[in-house]
PDB file of C-alpha atoms in Angstrom:
ATOM      1  CA  PHE A1252       5.656 142.099  77.865  1.00  0.00           C
ATOM      2  CA  ARG A1253       2.444 141.661  75.627  1.00  0.00           C
ATOM      3  CA  GLY A1254       3.586 145.052  73.271  1.00  0.00           C
ATOM      4  CA  ASP A1255       6.400 145.035  70.062  1.00  0.00           C
ATOM      5  CA  ASP A1256       8.689 146.869  70.629  1.00  0.00           C
ATOM      6  CA  VAL A1257      10.577 145.858  73.210  1.00  0.00           C
ATOM      7  CA  GLU A1258      13.158 148.713  73.426  1.00  0.00           C
ATOM      8  CA  THR A1259      10.559 151.420  73.552  1.00  0.00           C
ATOM      9  CA  ALA A1260       9.104 149.465  76.525  1.00  0.00           C
ATOM     10  CA  ILE A1261      12.708 149.316  78.059  1.00  0.00           C
ATOM     11  CA  ASP A1262      13.359 153.129  77.873  1.00  0.00           C
ATOM     12  CA  ALA A1263       9.818 153.866  78.716  1.00  0.00           C
ATOM     13  CA  VAL A1264      10.445 151.998  82.162  1.00  0.00           C
ATOM     14  CA  GLU A1265      13.738 153.260  82.385  1.00  0.00           C
ATOM     15  CA  ALA A1266      12.054 157.054  81.715  1.00  0.00           C
ATOM     16  CA  ARG A1267       9.696 155.753  85.101  1.00  0.00           C
ATOM     17  CA  TYR A1268      12.656 154.785  87.822  1.00  0.00           C
ATOM     18  CA  ARG A1269      14.510 158.028  86.737  1.00  0.00           C
ATOM     19  CA  SER A1270      11.256 159.850  87.441  1.00  0.00           C
ATOM     20  CA  ARG A1271      11.613 158.454  90.883  1.00  0.00           C
ATOM     21  CA  GLY A1272      15.143 159.131  90.931  1.00  0.00           C
ATOM     22  CA  MET A1273      16.171 155.186  91.442  1.00  0.00           C
ATOM     23  CA  PRO A1274      17.016 153.298  89.564  1.00  0.00           C
ATOM     24  CA  ALA A1275      15.841 151.077  86.987  1.00  0.00           C
ATOM     25  CA  ARG A1276      14.970 147.278  87.921  1.00  0.00           C
ATOM     26  CA  PHE A1277      13.703 144.091  85.714  1.00  0.00           C
ATOM     27  CA  GLN A1278      11.991 140.741  88.092  1.00  0.00           C
ATOM     28  CA  VAL A1279      13.385 138.171  85.022  1.00  0.00           C
ATOM     29  CA  GLY A1280      12.028 135.048  84.995  1.00  0.00           C
ATOM     30  CA  HIS A1281      14.690 131.658  84.227  1.00  0.00           C
ATOM     31  CA  ASN A1282      10.291 129.942  82.652  1.00  0.00           C
ATOM     32  CA  PHE A1283       8.619 132.885  81.913  1.00  0.00           C
ATOM     33  CA  ALA A1284      10.826 136.020  81.198  1.00  0.00           C
ATOM     34  CA  ALA A1285       8.232 137.499  78.301  1.00  0.00           C
ATOM     35  CA  PRO A1286       9.950 138.372  76.128  1.00  0.00           C
ATOM     36  CA  ASP A1287      12.193 135.041  76.237  1.00  0.00           C
ATOM     37  CA  ASP A1288      15.112 137.648  75.004  1.00  0.00           C
ATOM     38  CA  LEU A1289      14.892 140.625  78.382  1.00  0.00           C
ATOM     39  CA  ASP A1290      18.326 139.330  79.787  1.00  0.00           C
ATOM     40  CA  ARG A1291      20.223 139.629  76.845  1.00  0.00           C
ATOM     41  CA  ARG A1292      18.847 142.936  76.098  1.00  0.00           C
ATOM     42  CA  LEU A1293      19.420 143.974  79.383  1.00  0.00           C
ATOM     43  CA  ILE A1294      23.305 143.033  79.789  1.00  0.00           C
ATOM     44  CA  ALA A1295      23.802 144.478  76.222  1.00  0.00           C
ATOM     45  CA  ARG A1296      22.341 147.605  78.381  1.00  0.00           C
ATOM     46  CA  GLY A1297      24.756 147.831  81.178  1.00  0.00           C
ATOM     47  CA  TYR A1298      22.239 146.166  83.747  1.00  0.00           C
ATOM     48  CA  ARG A1299      23.506 144.012  86.830  1.00  0.00           C
ATOM     49  CA  ALA A1300      22.143 140.236  88.089  1.00  0.00           C
ATOM     50  CA  TYR A1301      21.614 140.295  91.129  1.00  0.00           C
ATOM     51  CA  ASP A1302      19.108 138.310  94.411  1.00  0.00           C
ATOM     52  CA  GLU A1303      19.011 134.951  92.381  1.00  0.00           C
ATOM     53  CA  VAL A1304      15.348 133.567  93.994  1.00  0.00           C
ATOM     54  CA  THR A1305      14.172 130.202  93.709  1.00  0.00           C
ATOM     55  CA  THR A1306      10.158 129.730  94.138  1.00  0.00           C
ATOM     56  CA  LEU A1307       9.569 126.447  96.689  1.00  0.00           C
ATOM     57  CA  THR A1308       5.979 124.207  96.794  1.00  0.00           C
ATOM     58  CA  LYS A1309       5.119 121.697  98.649  1.00  0.00           C
ATOM     59  CA  PRO A1310       1.284 119.735  99.382  1.00  0.00           C
ATOM     60  CA  VAL A1311      -0.021 121.036 102.637  1.00  0.00           C
ATOM     61  CA  THR A1312      -0.925 118.488 104.725  1.00  0.00           C
ATOM     62  CA  ALA A1313      -2.440 117.854 107.913  1.00  0.00           C
ATOM     63  CA  LEU A1314      -0.961 119.539 110.666  1.00  0.00           C
ATOM     64  CA  GLN A1315      -1.239 119.866 114.383  1.00  0.00           C
ATOM     65  CA  ILE A1316      -0.041 124.047 115.390  1.00  0.00           C
ATOM     66  CA  PRO A1317       3.324 123.333 117.618  1.00  0.00           C
ATOM     67  CA  ALA A1318       3.374 124.168 120.646  1.00  0.00           C
ATOM     68  CA  GLY A1319       4.524 128.149 121.015  1.00  0.00           C
ATOM     69  CA  VAL A1320       2.910 128.862 117.731  1.00  0.00           C
ATOM     70  CA  VAL A1321       1.130 132.012 118.034  1.00  0.00           C
ATOM     71  CA  VAL A1322      -1.252 132.704 115.184  1.00  0.00           C
ATOM     72  CA  GLU A1323      -2.777 136.209 115.617  1.00  0.00           C
ATOM     73  CA  ASP A1324      -5.028 137.989 112.857  1.00  0.00           C
ATOM     74  CA  ALA A1325      -2.567 141.295 112.919  1.00  0.00           C
ATOM     75  CA  PRO A1326       1.581 141.700 114.216  1.00  0.00           C
ATOM     76  CA  SER A1327       2.482 142.214 117.624  1.00  0.00           C
ATOM     77  CA  ALA A1328       5.124 144.352 119.016  1.00  0.00           C
ATOM     78  CA  GLY A1329       7.262 140.826 119.536  1.00  0.00           C
ATOM     79  CA  TRP A1330       6.202 139.736 115.538  1.00  0.00           C
ATOM     80  CA  MET A1331       6.902 143.381 114.176  1.00  0.00           C
ATOM     81  CA  GLU A1332      10.079 143.088 116.264  1.00  0.00           C
ATOM     82  CA  VAL A1333      11.727 140.039 114.415  1.00  0.00           C
ATOM     83  CA  TYR A1334      10.891 140.850 111.182  1.00  0.00           C
ATOM     84  CA  LEU A1335      11.528 144.405 111.116  1.00  0.00           C
ATOM     85  CA  SER A1336      15.268 142.740 111.720  1.00  0.00           C
ATOM     86  CA  ASN A1337      15.411 140.675 108.980  1.00  0.00           C
ATOM     87  CA  ILE A1338      14.771 142.633 106.204  1.00  0.00           C
ATOM     88  CA  THR A1339      16.941 145.902 104.875  1.00  0.00           C
ATOM     89  CA  PRO A1340      16.654 149.923 106.816  1.00  0.00           C
ATOM     90  CA  ASP A1341      15.500 151.374 103.959  1.00  0.00           C
ATOM     91  CA  ARG A1342      12.552 148.519 103.899  1.00  0.00           C
ATOM     92  CA  ARG A1343      11.679 149.022 107.468  1.00  0.00           C
ATOM     93  CA  PRO A1344       9.614 152.192 107.300  1.00  0.00           C
ATOM     94  CA  PRO A1345       7.666 151.474 105.043  1.00  0.00           C
ATOM     95  CA  ALA A1346       6.820 148.349 105.945  1.00  0.00           C
ATOM     96  CA  PRO A1347       4.451 148.083 108.630  1.00  0.00           C
ATOM     97  CA  GLY A1348       1.749 150.186 106.211  1.00  0.00           C
ATOM     98  CA  ILE A1349       2.629 147.290 103.103  1.00  0.00           C
ATOM     99  CA  LEU A1350       1.279 144.433 105.876  1.00  0.00           C
ATOM    100  CA  ALA A1351      -2.106 146.415 107.107  1.00  0.00           C
ATOM    101  CA  ARG A1352      -2.922 146.327 103.611  1.00  0.00           C
ATOM    102  CA  VAL A1353      -2.338 142.472 102.481  1.00  0.00           C
ATOM    103  CA  PRO A1354      -5.841 140.627 102.099  1.00  0.00           C
ATOM    104  CA  GLY A1355      -7.312 138.067 103.627  1.00  0.00           C
ATOM    105  CA  PRO A1356      -7.618 135.310 104.405  1.00  0.00           C
ATOM    106  CA  ARG A1357      -4.201 135.584 105.725  1.00  0.00           C
ATOM    107  CA  VAL A1358      -2.890 135.468 109.531  1.00  0.00           C
ATOM    108  CA  PHE A1359       0.470 136.181 111.441  1.00  0.00           C
ATOM    109  CA  LEU A1360       2.106 133.242 112.704  1.00  0.00           C
ATOM    110  CA  SER A1361       4.575 133.594 115.588  1.00  0.00           C
ATOM    111  CA  CYS A1362       7.012 130.898 117.169  1.00  0.00           C
ATOM    112  CA  VAL A1363       6.389 132.246 121.329  1.00  0.00           C
ATOM    113  CA  ARG A1364       8.930 130.843 124.144  1.00  0.00           C
ATOM    114  CA  ASP A1365       9.724 132.089 127.294  1.00  0.00           C
ATOM    115  CA  GLY A1366       7.427 134.960 126.343  1.00  0.00           C
ATOM    116  CA  GLN A1367       9.728 136.333 123.760  1.00  0.00           C
ATOM    117  CA  CYS A1368       9.218 136.141 119.962  1.00  0.00           C
ATOM    118  CA  LEU A1369      11.318 133.795 118.357  1.00  0.00           C
ATOM    119  CA  ALA A1370      10.350 133.803 114.882  1.00  0.00           C
ATOM    120  CA  THR A1371       7.845 135.249 112.285  1.00  0.00           C
ATOM    121  CA  ALA A1372       5.417 134.262 109.090  1.00  0.00           C
ATOM    122  CA  LEU A1373       3.226 135.474 107.192  1.00  0.00           C
ATOM    123  CA  ALA A1374      -0.125 133.219 105.286  1.00  0.00           C
ATOM    124  CA  VAL A1375      -2.035 134.502 103.205  1.00  0.00           C
ATOM    125  CA  ILE A1376      -4.364 132.295 101.359  1.00  0.00           C
ATOM    126  CA  THR A1377      -5.048 132.420  97.391  1.00  0.00           C
ATOM    127  CA  ASP A1378      -6.507 130.086  94.872  1.00  0.00           C
ATOM    128  CA  ALA A1379      -6.441 127.046  96.935  1.00  0.00           C
ATOM    129  CA  VAL A1380      -2.406 128.191  97.414  1.00  0.00           C
ATOM    130  CA  VAL A1381      -0.652 129.171 100.982  1.00  0.00           C
ATOM    131  CA  VAL A1382       1.723 132.080 100.439  1.00  0.00           C
ATOM    132  CA  ALA A1383       4.464 131.751 102.966  1.00  0.00           C
ATOM    133  CA  GLU A1384       5.853 135.983 103.327  1.00  0.00           C
ATOM    134  CA  CYS A1385       7.798 137.843 106.138  1.00  0.00           C
ATOM    135  CA  VAL A1386       9.448 134.044 107.447  1.00  0.00           C
ATOM    136  CA  GLY A1387      11.790 134.833 109.754  1.00  0.00           C
ATOM    137  CA  THR A1388      13.764 134.101 112.851  1.00  0.00           C
ATOM    138  CA  LEU A1389      15.598 136.229 115.661  1.00  0.00           C
ATOM    139  CA  THR A1390      19.905 135.159 114.915  1.00  0.00           C
ATOM    140  CA  SER A1391      19.848 134.712 118.339  1.00  0.00           C
ATOM    141  CA  ALA A1392      17.247 131.673 117.713  1.00  0.00           C
ATOM    142  CA  ARG A1393      18.968 130.153 114.787  1.00  0.00           C
ATOM    143  CA  ARG A1394      18.909 126.680 114.456  1.00  0.00           C
ATOM    144  CA  SER A1395      16.670 126.403 118.005  1.00  0.00           C
ATOM    145  CA  GLY A1396      13.711 124.823 115.712  1.00  0.00           C
ATOM    146  CA  ALA A1397      12.063 128.006 115.764  1.00  0.00           C
ATOM    147  CA  GLY A1398      11.790 128.173 112.163  1.00  0.00           C
ATOM    148  CA  SER A1399      10.536 124.999 111.441  1.00  0.00           C
ATOM    149  CA  ALA A1400       7.881 125.302 114.311  1.00  0.00           C
ATOM    150  CA  VAL A1401       6.106 128.767 112.828  1.00  0.00           C
ATOM    151  CA  MET A1402       6.034 126.080 109.215  1.00  0.00           C
ATOM    152  CA  ARG A1403       4.134 123.656 110.669  1.00  0.00           C
ATOM    153  CA  GLY A1404       2.226 126.222 111.985  1.00  0.00           C
ATOM    154  CA  LEU A1405       1.422 127.577 109.398  1.00  0.00           C
ATOM    155  CA  GLU A1406       0.278 124.787 107.520  1.00  0.00           C
ATOM    156  CA  ALA A1407      -1.336 123.790 110.518  1.00  0.00           C
ATOM    157  CA  TRP A1408      -3.038 127.047 110.026  1.00  0.00           C
ATOM    158  CA  ALA A1409      -3.185 126.851 105.812  1.00  0.00           C
ATOM    159  CA  HIS A1410      -5.238 122.833 105.590  1.00  0.00           C
ATOM    160  CA  PRO A1411      -8.371 123.439 107.068  1.00  0.00           C
ATOM    161  CA  ASN A1412      -8.845 126.845 105.167  1.00  0.00           C
ATOM    162  CA  GLY A1413      -8.073 125.537 102.500  1.00  0.00           C
ATOM    163  CA  ALA A1414      -5.028 125.381 101.072  1.00  0.00           C
ATOM    164  CA  THR A1415      -3.622 122.592  99.537  1.00  0.00           C
ATOM    165  CA  THR A1416       0.203 123.535  98.430  1.00  0.00           C
ATOM    166  CA  SER A1417       1.846 125.266 100.434  1.00  0.00           C
ATOM    167  CA  ALA A1418       4.761 128.303  98.706  1.00  0.00           C
ATOM    168  CA  LEU A1419       7.519 130.946  99.089  1.00  0.00           C
ATOM    169  CA  GLN A1420       9.736 132.317  97.345  1.00  0.00           C
ATOM    170  CA  VAL A1421      13.891 132.552  98.993  1.00  0.00           C
ATOM    171  CA  VAL A1422      16.679 133.961  98.112  1.00  0.00           C
ATOM    172  CA  ALA A1423      19.356 130.956  96.596  1.00  0.00           C
ATOM    173  CA  ALA A1424      22.533 132.445  98.936  1.00  0.00           C
ATOM    174  CA  ASN A1425      20.596 131.457 102.333  1.00  0.00           C
ATOM    175  CA  VAL A1426      21.397 128.627 102.721  1.00  0.00           C
ATOM    176  CA  ALA A1427      20.036 128.256 106.195  1.00  0.00           C
ATOM    177  CA  GLY A1428      16.557 129.317 104.736  1.00  0.00           C
ATOM    178  CA  GLN A1429      17.604 126.974 101.867  1.00  0.00           C
ATOM    179  CA  GLY A1430      18.363 123.751 104.045  1.00  0.00           C
ATOM    180  CA  LEU A1431      15.237 124.113 106.731  1.00  0.00           C
ATOM    181  CA  TYR A1432      12.351 124.248 103.833  1.00  0.00           C
ATOM    182  CA  ARG A1433      14.189 121.028 102.049  1.00  0.00           C
ATOM    183  CA  SER A1434      13.915 119.695 105.540  1.00  0.00           C
ATOM    184  CA  LEU A1435      10.102 120.530 105.564  1.00  0.00           C
ATOM    185  CA  GLY A1436       9.827 119.143 101.991  1.00  0.00           C
ATOM    186  CA  TYR A1437      10.005 121.952 100.242  1.00  0.00           C
ATOM    187  CA  ALA A1438      11.416 121.968  96.003  1.00  0.00           C
ATOM    188  CA  GLU A1439      11.849 124.365  94.050  1.00  0.00           C
ATOM    189  CA  ILE A1440       9.975 125.000  90.872  1.00  0.00           C
ATOM    190  CA  ASN A1441      11.535 127.775  89.019  1.00  0.00           C
ATOM    191  CA  ARG A1442      13.659 130.802  89.768  1.00  0.00           C
ATOM    192  CA  TYR A1443      14.663 133.662  88.693  1.00  0.00           C
ATOM    193  CA  HIS A1444      16.986 137.263  89.267  1.00  0.00           C
ATOM    194  CA  TYR A1445      16.427 140.319  88.924  1.00  0.00           C
ATOM    195  CA  ARG A1446      18.580 143.533  86.606  1.00  0.00           C
ATOM    196  CA  ILE A1447      19.517 146.430  88.351  1.00  0.00           C
ATOM    197  CA  LYS A1448      20.653 149.278  85.656  1.00  0.00           C
ATOM    198  CA  GLU A1449      22.643 152.044  88.147  1.00  0.00           C
TER     199      GLU A1449
END
């Protein structure tokens, strides 16, 4: 926000959402909200908080791509199956179109064992940062090492492609994900949450 009238700007956002039949929502950073009192203003308007998210980073190191990790230019059918199983039903229909528009350099990583995709990640490099997106593991394959293998594969691909930092975002309440990323050397650098008015 760079204007002078915060309340009018919030009104405009609410009108835009209303015109699309959607509840208004805002992303509020813990260290970077603009204006600084945005959260207080939204609370006063009846917004509730949901989905606190952590931003995690680590330095990229030279690694070998682990056995079973496949790196491809497009998502395979198995990759899509795992990814779609890890997102909410309302996000599934537009997902293929969104993924097709992700700019490069980028790759789709899968951990495949016995012919089955068990875990996924999408790696996108921008400004020497590899961003990990679409990280997911089949429910039946959790705690099998598939998630950590695909993340090590992401780092192994990113290093020779110029990335010096790896970054990702994960919901704070995702205890398994938080533990996985900590075990791989990721550290929290920021948090944000959403506010929604229904």
